[in-house]
Coordinates of C-alpha atoms and ligand atoms in Angstrom, one line a residue:
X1 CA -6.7 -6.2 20.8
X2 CA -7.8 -4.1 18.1
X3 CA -5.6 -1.2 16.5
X4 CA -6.5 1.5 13.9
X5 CA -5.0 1.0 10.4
X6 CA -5.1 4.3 8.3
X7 CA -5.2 4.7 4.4
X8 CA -3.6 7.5 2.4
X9 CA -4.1 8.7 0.7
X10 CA -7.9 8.3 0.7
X11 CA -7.8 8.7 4.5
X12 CA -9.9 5.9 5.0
X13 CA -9.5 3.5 8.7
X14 CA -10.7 0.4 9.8
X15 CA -9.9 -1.3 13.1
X16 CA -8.1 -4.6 13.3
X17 CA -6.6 -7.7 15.5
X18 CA -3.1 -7.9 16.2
X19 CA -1.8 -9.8 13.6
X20 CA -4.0 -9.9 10.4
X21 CA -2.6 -8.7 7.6
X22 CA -2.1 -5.2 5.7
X23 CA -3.9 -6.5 3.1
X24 CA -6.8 -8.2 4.8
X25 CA -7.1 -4.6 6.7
X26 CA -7.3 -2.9 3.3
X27 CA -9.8 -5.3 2.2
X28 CA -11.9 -4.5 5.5
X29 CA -11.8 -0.8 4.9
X30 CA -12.4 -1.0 1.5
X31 CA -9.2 -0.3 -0.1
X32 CA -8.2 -2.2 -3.5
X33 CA -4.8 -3.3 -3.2
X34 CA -3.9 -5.6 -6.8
X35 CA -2.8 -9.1 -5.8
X36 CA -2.3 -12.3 -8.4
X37 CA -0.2 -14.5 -5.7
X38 CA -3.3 -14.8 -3.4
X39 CA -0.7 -13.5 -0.9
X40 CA 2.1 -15.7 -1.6
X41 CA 5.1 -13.1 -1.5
X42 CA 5.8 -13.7 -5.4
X43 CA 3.4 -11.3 -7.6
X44 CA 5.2 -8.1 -5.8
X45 CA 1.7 -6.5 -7.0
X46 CA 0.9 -5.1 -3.4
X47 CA 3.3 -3.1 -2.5
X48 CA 2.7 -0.3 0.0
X49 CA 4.9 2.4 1.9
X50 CA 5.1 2.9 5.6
X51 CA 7.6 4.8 7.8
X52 CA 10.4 2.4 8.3
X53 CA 10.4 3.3 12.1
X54 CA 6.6 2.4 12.4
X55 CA 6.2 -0.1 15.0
X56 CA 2.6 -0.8 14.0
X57 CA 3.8 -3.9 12.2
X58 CA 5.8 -7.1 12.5
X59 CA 9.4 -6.9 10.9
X60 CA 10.0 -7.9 7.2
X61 CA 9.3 -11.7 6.8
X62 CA 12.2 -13.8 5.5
X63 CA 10.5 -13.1 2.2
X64 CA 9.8 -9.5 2.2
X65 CA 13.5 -9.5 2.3
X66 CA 14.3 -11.2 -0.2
X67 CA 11.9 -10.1 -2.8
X68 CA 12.3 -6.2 -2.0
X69 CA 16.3 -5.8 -0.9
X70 CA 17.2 -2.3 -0.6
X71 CA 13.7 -1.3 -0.8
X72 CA 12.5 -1.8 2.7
X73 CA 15.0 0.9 3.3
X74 CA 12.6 3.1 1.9
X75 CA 9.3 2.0 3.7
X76 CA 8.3 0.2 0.9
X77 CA 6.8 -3.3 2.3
X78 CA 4.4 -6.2 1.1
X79 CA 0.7 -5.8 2.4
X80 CA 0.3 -9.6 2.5
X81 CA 3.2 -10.3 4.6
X82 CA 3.5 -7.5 6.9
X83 CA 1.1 -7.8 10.0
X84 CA -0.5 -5.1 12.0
X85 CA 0.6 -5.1 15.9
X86 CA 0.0 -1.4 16.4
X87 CA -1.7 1.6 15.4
X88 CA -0.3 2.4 11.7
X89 CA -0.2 4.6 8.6
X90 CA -0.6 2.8 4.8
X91 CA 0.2 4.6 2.4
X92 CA -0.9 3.2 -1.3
X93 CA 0.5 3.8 -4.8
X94 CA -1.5 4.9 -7.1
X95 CA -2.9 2.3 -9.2
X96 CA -0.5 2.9 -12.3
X97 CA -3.8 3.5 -15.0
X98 CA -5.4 6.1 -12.9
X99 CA -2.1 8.2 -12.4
X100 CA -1.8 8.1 -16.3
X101 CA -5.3 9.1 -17.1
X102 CA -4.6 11.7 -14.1
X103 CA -1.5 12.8 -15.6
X104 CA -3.4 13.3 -18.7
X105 CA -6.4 15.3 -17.5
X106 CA -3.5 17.6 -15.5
X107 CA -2.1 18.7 -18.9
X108 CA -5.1 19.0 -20.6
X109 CA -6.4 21.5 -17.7
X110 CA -2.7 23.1 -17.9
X111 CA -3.1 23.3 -21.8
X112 CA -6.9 24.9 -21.2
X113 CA -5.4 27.7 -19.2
X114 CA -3.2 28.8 -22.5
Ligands
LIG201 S1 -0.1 -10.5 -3.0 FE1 1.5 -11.1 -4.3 S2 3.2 -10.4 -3.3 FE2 1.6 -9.8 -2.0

């Protein structure tokens, strides 16, 4: 069964089986997610939020758990552990590079208006 898979914020969607992997879906629809553990559950490079009550996806693996702690609390899971079983929103950080070259062209654009 396939189920829709949504990307913020770029808004992009792809369509997936039950069970294949945030990160495989991002791949699918284009999305660059940073791994270095080829999925592994160690680099903690691919971390992306969801709404903790989400039922799109399985529960944290055994792993998840113990790599993020108090930070499933806050949505924040592992693309390469957590596996779609429903329709779901992805939300994914900015890569950290971009948001300081964005940060950067903010204040020069605040500094222009001066
Ligand atoms: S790819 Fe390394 S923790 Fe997910």
């Amino acid at each position: 069964m396939n189920h829709e898979v949504v990307f913020l914020p770029a808004g992009k969607k792809t369509a997936v089986r039950t069970g294949t992997t945030v990160l495989e879906a991002a791949r699918k629809a284009g999305i660059y997610i940073p791994t270095r553990c080829a999925g592994k559950a160690s680099c903690l490079m691919c971390k992306i939020t969801v709404n903790p009550a989400d039922a799109g996806m399985t529960l944290p693996t055994a792993a998840e758990e113990r790599k993020l702690g108090p930070l499933l609390e806050k949505g924040i899971r592992l693309s390469c552990q957590a596996r779609v079983t429903g329709n779901m929103n992805v939300t994914v950080p900015e890569d950290p590079f971009k948001a300081v070259v964005r940060r950067q062209l903010e204040r020069q654009a605040e500094d222009d208006l001066w």
